[in-house]
């Protein structure tokens, strides 16, 4: 009897893991497969608060949508994609579907990550990948180091050093996003 062996591509392995681990976030960053467990309560509350904040700021009237957990196709390597915690995207983002529920980077105005057990991905590879993809604004609620980082306006695929915000401060959402809004560091870190 002949046994056929098939070596999985990274994309196929990601698909298998997504099906085998419901609730986990499977991403490919710089050719590396990453799996993140479901978020904790504070993480989830931070994202709910972001939805409310952008709704209150009139993001929909400004022609924007705010979404959680949609894929961002990355230009770094052929199979690379991420699933940001929260994104502000153009109203017609669904027209920019690439594949696997991932959308082209040009429709993303802002990406927010709230760190979990994989905090080093949010502070390392994702900074590089989002800059290379041209994401105009990347905010990291770094719960590991108790601060929020704001990266913006990448040039030649790189962000300058981030602006750092501590507890008690607010982060002004850059004008390039398309709404006027200040985000509380404490709420980003802790939820409401």
Coordinates of N, CA and C in Angstrom, one line a residue:
X1 N 0.8 -1.2 0.0 CA 0.0 0.0 0.0 C 0.9 1.2 0.0
X2 N 0.6 2.1 -0.9 CA 1.4 3.4 -1.0 C 0.8 4.4 0.0
X3 N 1.7 5.1 0.6 CA 1.3 6.2 1.6 C 1.7 7.5 0.9
X4 N 0.7 8.4 0.7 CA 1.1 9.7 0.2 C 1.4 10.7 1.3
X5 N 2.4 11.4 1.2 CA 2.7 12.4 2.1 C 2.6 13.8 1.5
X6 N 2.1 14.7 2.2 CA 1.9 16.0 1.6 C 2.4 17.0 2.7
X7 N 3.4 17.8 2.3 CA 3.9 18.8 3.2 C 3.0 20.0 3.1
X8 N 2.5 20.5 4.3 CA 1.6 21.6 4.3 C 2.4 22.9 4.1
X9 N 1.7 23.8 3.3 CA 2.3 25.2 3.2 C 1.9 25.9 4.6
X10 N 2.5 27.0 4.8 CA 2.2 27.8 6.0 C 0.8 28.2 6.0
X11 N 0.3 28.6 4.9 CA -1.2 29.0 4.8 C -2.1 27.9 5.1
X12 N -1.8 26.7 4.6 CA -2.6 25.5 4.9 C -2.5 25.1 6.4
X13 N -1.4 25.2 7.0 CA -1.2 25.0 8.4 C -2.0 26.0 9.2
X14 N -2.0 27.2 8.8 CA -2.8 28.3 9.5 C -4.3 27.9 9.4
X15 N -4.8 27.5 8.2 CA -6.2 27.1 8.1 C -6.5 26.0 9.0
X16 N -5.7 25.0 9.1 CA -5.9 23.8 9.9 C -6.0 24.2 11.4
X17 N -5.1 25.0 11.8 CA -5.0 25.5 13.2 C -6.3 26.3 13.5
X18 N -6.7 27.2 12.6 CA -7.9 28.0 12.8 C -9.1 27.1 13.1
X19 N -9.2 26.0 12.3 CA -10.4 25.1 12.5 C -10.2 24.3 13.8
X20 N -9.0 23.9 14.1 CA -8.8 23.1 15.3 C -8.8 23.8 16.6
X21 N -8.6 25.1 16.6 CA -8.6 25.9 17.8 C -9.6 27.1 17.8
X22 N -10.9 26.8 17.9 CA -11.8 27.9 17.8 C -11.6 28.9 18.9
X23 N -11.8 30.2 18.5 CA -11.6 31.3 19.5 C -10.1 31.8 19.5
X24 N -9.2 31.0 19.0 CA -7.8 31.4 19.0 C -7.6 32.3 17.7
X25 N -6.6 33.1 17.8 CA -6.3 34.0 16.6 C -5.0 33.4 16.0
X26 N -5.1 33.0 14.7 CA -4.0 32.4 14.0 C -3.6 33.5 13.0
X27 N -2.3 33.8 13.0 CA -1.7 34.8 12.1 C -0.4 34.3 11.5
X28 N 0.0 34.8 10.4 CA 1.4 34.6 9.9 C 2.1 35.9 9.8
X29 N 3.1 36.1 10.6 CA 3.9 37.3 10.6 C 5.3 37.0 10.2
X30 N 5.7 37.7 9.1 CA 7.1 37.5 8.7 C 7.5 36.1 8.5
X31 N 6.5 35.3 7.9 CA 6.8 33.9 7.6 C 6.7 33.0 8.9
X32 N 6.2 33.5 10.0 CA 6.1 32.7 11.2 C 4.7 32.6 11.7
X33 N 4.2 31.4 11.9 CA 2.9 31.1 12.3 C 2.7 31.4 13.8
X34 N 1.7 32.2 14.2 CA 1.5 32.5 15.6 C 0.1 32.2 15.9
X35 N -0.1 31.8 17.2 CA -1.5 31.4 17.7 C -1.6 32.1 19.0
X36 N -2.7 32.9 19.2 CA -3.0 33.6 20.4 C -4.3 33.1 21.0
X37 N -4.3 32.8 22.3 CA -5.6 32.3 22.9 C -6.6 33.4 22.9
X38 N -7.9 33.1 23.2 CA -8.9 34.1 23.3 C -8.6 35.2 24.3
X39 N -9.1 36.4 24.1 CA -8.7 37.5 25.0 C -9.4 37.4 26.4
X40 N -8.8 38.1 27.4 CA -9.4 38.1 28.7 C -10.4 39.2 28.8
X41 N -11.1 39.3 29.9 CA -12.2 40.3 30.0 C -11.8 41.7 29.8
X42 N -10.7 42.1 30.4 CA -10.2 43.5 30.3 C -9.9 43.9 28.8
X43 N -9.3 42.9 28.1 CA -9.0 43.1 26.7 C -10.2 43.3 25.9
X44 N -11.2 42.4 26.1 CA -12.5 42.6 25.4 C -13.2 43.9 25.7
X45 N -13.2 44.3 27.0 CA -13.8 45.6 27.4 C -13.1 46.8 26.7
X46 N -11.8 46.7 26.5 CA -11.1 47.8 25.8 C -11.6 47.9 24.4
X47 N -11.8 46.8 23.7 CA -12.3 46.8 22.4 C -13.7 47.3 22.3
X48 N -14.6 46.9 23.2 CA -15.9 47.4 23.2 C -16.0 48.9 23.4
X49 N -15.1 49.4 24.3 CA -15.0 50.8 24.5 C -14.6 51.6 23.3
X50 N -13.6 51.0 22.5 CA -13.2 51.6 21.3 C -14.3 51.7 20.3
X51 N -15.2 50.7 20.2 CA -16.3 50.8 19.3 C -17.2 51.9 19.7
X52 N -17.5 52.0 21.0 CA -18.3 53.1 21.5 C -17.7 54.5 21.3
X53 N -16.4 54.6 21.5 CA -15.7 55.9 21.3 C -15.7 56.3 19.8
X54 N -15.5 55.4 18.9 CA -15.5 55.8 17.5 C -16.9 56.1 17.0
X55 N -17.9 55.4 17.6 CA -19.3 55.7 17.2 C -19.6 57.1 17.7
X56 N -19.3 57.4 18.9 CA -19.5 58.7 19.5 C -18.8 59.8 18.7
X57 N -17.7 59.5 18.1 CA -17.0 60.5 17.4 C -17.5 60.7 16.0
X58 N -18.5 60.0 15.6 CA -19.1 60.1 14.3 C -18.3 59.5 13.1
X59 N -17.6 58.4 13.4 CA -16.8 57.7 12.4 C -17.6 57.3 11.2
X60 N -18.8 56.8 11.4 CA -19.7 56.3 10.3 C -20.1 57.5 9.4
X61 N -20.4 58.6 10.0 CA -20.8 59.8 9.2 C -19.6 60.3 8.4
X62 N -18.4 60.0 8.9 CA -17.2 60.4 8.2 C -16.8 59.5 7.1
X63 N -17.6 58.4 6.9 CA -17.3 57.5 5.8 C -16.4 56.4 6.3
X64 N -16.3 56.1 7.6 CA -15.4 55.1 8.1 C -16.3 53.9 8.7
X65 N -15.6 52.8 8.9 CA -16.2 51.7 9.7 C -15.1 51.3 10.7
X66 N -15.6 50.8 11.8 CA -14.7 50.3 12.9 C -15.1 48.9 13.1
X67 N -14.0 48.0 13.1 CA -14.3 46.6 13.1 C -13.3 45.9 14.0
X68 N -13.7 44.7 14.5 CA -12.8 43.9 15.3 C -12.5 42.6 14.6
X69 N -11.2 42.2 14.6 CA -10.8 40.9 14.2 C -11.0 40.6 12.7
X70 N -10.8 41.6 11.8 CA -10.8 41.3 10.4 C -9.3 41.2 9.9
X71 N -9.1 40.4 8.9 CA -7.7 40.2 8.5 C -7.1 41.3 7.7
X72 N -5.9 41.5 7.9 CA -5.1 42.5 7.1 C -4.0 41.8 6.4
X73 N -4.1 41.8 5.0 CA -3.1 41.1 4.2 C -1.9 41.9 4.2
X74 N -0.8 41.3 4.5 CA 0.5 42.0 4.7 C 1.4 41.7 3.5
X75 N 2.2 42.7 3.1 CA 3.1 42.6 1.9 C 4.4 42.0 2.3
X76 N 4.7 41.6 3.5 CA 6.0 41.2 3.9 C 6.4 39.9 3.2
X77 N 5.6 38.9 3.3 CA 5.9 37.6 2.6 C 4.6 37.1 2.0
X78 N 4.7 36.1 1.1 CA 3.5 35.7 0.3 C 2.3 35.3 1.2
X79 N 2.5 34.6 2.3 CA 1.4 34.1 3.1 C 1.1 35.0 4.3
X80 N 1.8 36.1 4.5 CA 1.6 36.9 5.7 C 0.3 37.6 5.8
X81 N -0.3 37.5 7.0 CA -1.5 38.3 7.3 C -1.6 38.4 8.9
X82 N -2.3 39.4 9.3 CA -2.5 39.6 10.7 C -4.0 39.8 10.9
X83 N -4.4 39.7 12.1 CA -5.8 39.9 12.5 C -5.8 40.9 13.7
X84 N -5.8 42.2 13.3 CA -5.7 43.2 14.4 C -6.9 43.1 15.3
X85 N -6.7 43.5 16.6 CA -7.8 43.5 17.5 C -8.9 44.5 17.1
X86 N -8.5 45.7 16.7 CA -9.5 46.7 16.3 C -8.9 47.5 15.1
X87 N -9.8 47.9 14.2 CA -9.3 48.6 13.0 C -10.4 49.7 12.7
X88 N -9.9 50.8 12.2 CA -10.7 51.8 11.5 C -10.4 51.7 10.0
X89 N -11.4 51.4 9.2 CA -11.2 51.2 7.8 C -12.1 52.1 7.0
X90 N -11.8 52.2 5.7 CA -12.7 52.9 4.8 C -14.0 52.3 4.7
X91 N -15.0 53.0 4.4 CA -16.4 52.5 4.3 C -16.5 51.4 3.3
X92 N -15.8 51.5 2.2 CA -15.9 50.4 1.1 C -14.8 49.3 1.3
X93 N -14.4 49.1 2.5 CA -13.3 48.1 2.7 C -13.6 46.7 2.1
X94 N -14.9 46.4 2.1 CA -15.2 45.0 1.6 C -14.9 44.8 0.1
X95 N -14.7 45.9 -0.6 CA -14.3 45.8 -2.0 C -12.8 45.5 -2.1
X96 N -12.1 45.5 -1.0 CA -10.6 45.3 -1.0 C -10.3 43.9 -0.5
X97 N -11.2 43.0 -0.6 CA -10.9 41.6 -0.1 C -9.8 41.0 -0.9
X98 N -8.8 40.4 -0.3 CA -7.7 39.8 -1.0 C -8.0 38.3 -1.0
X99 N -8.0 37.7 0.1 CA -8.3 36.3 0.3 C -8.4 35.9 1.8
X100 N -8.9 34.8 2.1 CA -9.0 34.3 3.5 C -9.5 35.4 4.5
X101 N -10.6 36.1 4.1 CA -11.1 37.1 4.9 C -10.1 38.2 5.3
X102 N -9.1 38.4 4.5 CA -8.1 39.5 4.7 C -8.3 40.5 3.6
X103 N -8.1 41.8 4.0 CA -8.3 42.9 3.2 C -7.0 43.6 2.9
X104 N -7.0 44.3 1.8 CA -5.8 45.0 1.4 C -5.4 46.1 2.4
X105 N -4.2 46.4 2.6 CA -3.7 47.3 3.7 C -4.2 48.8 3.4
X106 N -4.4 49.1 2.1 CA -4.7 50.5 1.8 C -6.0 51.0 2.3
X107 N -6.9 50.1 2.8 CA -8.2 50.5 3.3 C -8.2 50.7 4.9
X108 N -7.0 50.4 5.5 CA -6.9 50.5 6.9 C -6.4 51.9 7.3
X109 N -7.1 52.6 8.1 CA -6.7 54.0 8.6 C -6.0 53.9 9.9
X110 N -6.4 53.0 10.8 CA -5.9 52.8 12.1 C -6.0 51.4 12.5
X111 N -5.0 50.9 13.2 CA -5.0 49.5 13.8 C -4.6 49.7 15.2
X112 N -5.4 49.0 16.1 CA -5.1 48.9 17.5 C -4.9 47.5 17.9
X113 N -3.8 47.3 18.7 CA -3.6 46.0 19.3 C -3.5 46.2 20.8
X114 N -4.2 45.3 21.6 CA -4.2 45.3 23.0 C -3.4 44.0 23.4
X115 N -2.3 44.2 24.0 CA -1.4 43.1 24.2 C -2.0 42.0 25.1
X116 N -1.6 40.7 24.8 CA -2.0 39.6 25.5 C -0.7 38.8 25.8
X117 N -0.9 37.5 25.9 CA 0.3 36.6 26.1 C 1.4 36.8 25.0
X118 N 1.0 37.2 23.8 CA 1.9 37.3 22.7 C 2.4 38.8 22.5
X119 N 2.5 39.5 23.6 CA 2.8 40.9 23.6 C 4.0 41.2 22.7
X120 N 5.0 40.3 22.7 CA 6.2 40.6 21.9 C 5.9 40.7 20.4
X121 N 4.9 40.0 19.9 CA 4.5 40.2 18.5 C 4.0 41.6 18.2
X122 N 3.1 42.1 19.1 CA 2.6 43.4 18.9 C 3.6 44.5 19.0
X123 N 4.7 44.3 19.7 CA 5.7 45.3 19.9 C 6.9 45.1 18.9
X124 N 6.9 44.0 18.2 CA 8.1 43.7 17.3 C 7.6 43.5 15.9
X125 N 7.3 42.3 15.5 CA 7.0 42.0 14.1 C 5.8 42.8 13.6
X126 N 4.8 43.0 14.4 CA 3.6 43.8 13.9 C 4.0 45.3 13.6
X127 N 4.9 45.8 14.4 CA 5.3 47.2 14.1 C 5.9 47.2 12.7
X128 N 6.8 46.3 12.5 CA 7.5 46.2 11.2 C 6.5 45.9 10.0
X129 N 5.6 44.9 10.2 CA 4.7 44.6 9.2 C 3.7 45.7 8.9
X130 N 3.1 46.3 9.9 CA 2.2 47.4 9.7 C 2.8 48.6 9.0
X131 N 4.1 48.9 9.4 CA 4.8 50.0 8.7 C 5.0 49.7 7.2
X132 N 5.5 48.4 7.0 CA 5.7 48.1 5.6 C 4.4 48.0 4.8
X133 N 3.3 47.7 5.4 CA 2.0 47.7 4.7 C 1.5 49.1 4.5
X134 N 2.1 50.1 5.2 CA 1.7 51.5 5.0 C 0.5 51.9 5.9
X135 N 0.2 51.1 7.0 CA -0.9 51.5 7.9 C -0.5 52.8 8.5
X136 N -1.4 53.9 8.3 CA -1.0 55.2 8.8 C -0.9 55.4 10.3
X137 N -1.7 54.7 11.0 CA -1.7 54.8 12.5 C -1.8 53.4 13.1
X138 N -0.8 53.1 14.0 CA -0.8 51.9 14.8 C -0.7 52.2 16.3
X139 N -1.7 51.8 17.1 CA -1.7 52.1 18.5 C -1.6 50.7 19.2
X140 N -0.6 50.6 20.2 CA -0.5 49.4 21.0 C -0.8 49.7 22.4
X141 N -1.8 49.1 22.9 CA -2.1 49.2 24.4 C -1.2 48.1 25.0
X142 N 0.0 48.5 25.5 CA 1.0 47.6 26.0 C 0.7 47.3 27.5
X143 N -0.1 46.3 27.7 CA -0.4 45.9 29.1 C 0.8 45.3 29.9
X144 N 1.7 44.8 29.2 CA 2.9 44.2 29.8 C 3.8 45.3 30.4
X145 N 3.9 46.5 29.8 CA 4.7 47.6 30.2 C 3.9 48.8 30.7
X146 N 2.6 48.6 30.8 CA 1.7 49.6 31.4 C 1.8 51.0 30.7
X147 N 1.8 51.0 29.3 CA 1.8 52.2 28.6 C 1.1 52.0 27.2
X148 N 0.9 53.1 26.5 CA 0.3 53.0 25.2 C 1.3 53.6 24.2
X149 N 1.5 53.0 23.1 CA 2.4 53.5 22.1 C 1.7 53.9 20.8
X150 N 2.0 55.0 20.3 CA 1.4 55.5 19.0 C 2.5 55.6 17.9
X151 N 2.3 54.8 16.9 CA 3.2 54.9 15.7 C 2.3 55.5 14.6
X152 N 3.0 56.3 13.8 CA 2.2 56.9 12.7 C 3.1 57.3 11.5
X153 N 2.4 57.5 10.4 CA 3.0 58.0 9.2 C 4.3 57.3 8.8
X154 N 4.2 56.0 8.4 CA 5.4 55.3 8.0 C 6.1 55.9 6.8
X155 N 7.4 55.9 6.7 CA 8.1 56.4 5.6 C 9.0 55.3 5.1
X156 N 8.9 54.9 3.8 CA 9.7 53.8 3.3 C 9.6 52.6 4.1
X157 N 8.4 52.3 4.5 CA 8.1 51.0 5.3 C 8.6 51.0 6.7
X158 N 8.8 52.2 7.3 CA 9.3 52.2 8.7 C 8.6 53.3 9.4
X159 N 8.2 53.0 10.7 CA 7.7 54.1 11.6 C 8.9 54.7 12.3
X160 N 8.7 56.0 12.6 CA 9.7 56.6 13.5 C 9.4 56.0 14.9
X161 N 10.2 56.4 15.9 CA 10.0 56.0 17.3 C 8.6 56.4 17.7
X162 N 8.0 55.5 18.5 CA 6.6 55.8 18.9 C 6.5 56.9 19.9
X163 N 5.4 57.6 20.0 CA 5.0 58.5 21.1 C 4.5 57.6 22.2
X164 N 5.0 57.8 23.4 CA 4.6 57.0 24.5 C 3.7 57.7 25.5
X165 N 2.6 57.1 25.9 CA 1.6 57.7 26.8 C 1.5 56.8 28.0
X166 N 1.4 57.5 29.2 CA 1.3 56.8 30.5 C -0.1 57.0 31.0
X167 N -0.4 56.3 32.1 CA -1.7 56.4 32.8 C -2.0 57.8 33.1
X168 N -3.3 58.2 33.0 CA -3.7 59.5 33.3 C -3.7 60.4 32.1
X169 N -3.1 60.0 31.0 CA -3.0 60.8 29.8 C -4.0 60.3 28.8
X170 N -4.2 61.1 27.7 CA -5.1 60.7 26.6 C -4.3 60.8 25.3
X171 N -4.6 60.0 24.4 CA -3.9 60.0 23.1 C -4.9 60.6 22.1
X172 N -4.4 61.7 21.4 CA -5.2 62.3 20.4 C -5.1 61.4 19.1
X173 N -6.3 61.0 18.6 CA -6.2 60.2 17.4 C -5.8 61.1 16.2
X174 N -4.7 60.7 15.5 CA -4.2 61.6 14.4 C -5.3 61.9 13.4
X175 N -5.2 63.1 12.9 CA -6.2 63.7 11.9 C -6.3 62.8 10.7
X176 N -5.2 62.1 10.3 CA -5.3 61.2 9.1 C -6.3 60.1 9.2
X177 N -6.7 59.8 10.4 CA -7.8 58.7 10.6 C -9.1 59.2 10.1
X178 N -9.4 60.5 10.3 CA -10.6 61.1 9.8 C -11.7 61.4 10.8
X179 N -11.4 61.3 12.1 CA -12.3 61.7 13.2 C -11.4 62.4 14.3
X180 N -12.1 63.3 15.0 CA -11.5 63.9 16.2 C -11.9 63.2 17.4
X181 N -10.9 62.7 18.1 CA -11.1 61.8 19.3 C -9.9 61.7 20.1
X182 N -10.0 61.7 21.5 CA -9.0 61.5 22.4 C -9.3 60.1 23.1
X183 N -8.3 59.3 23.2 CA -8.4 57.9 23.8 C -7.7 57.9 25.1
X184 N -8.4 57.5 26.1 CA -7.9 57.4 27.5 C -6.9 56.2 27.6
X185 N -5.7 56.5 28.1 CA -4.7 55.4 28.3 C -5.2 54.4 29.2
X186 N -5.8 54.8 30.3 CA -6.3 53.9 31.4 C -7.4 52.9 30.8
X187 N -8.3 53.5 30.0 CA -9.3 52.6 29.4 C -8.8 51.7 28.4
X188 N -7.8 52.1 27.6 CA -7.2 51.2 26.6 C -6.5 50.1 27.4
X189 N -5.8 50.3 28.5 CA -5.1 49.3 29.2 C -6.0 48.4 30.0
X190 N -7.1 48.9 30.6 CA -7.9 48.2 31.6 C -9.3 47.8 31.1
X191 N -9.7 48.4 30.0 CA -11.2 48.3 29.7 C -11.9 49.3 30.5
X192 N -13.2 49.3 30.4 CA -13.9 50.3 31.2 C -14.5 49.7 32.5

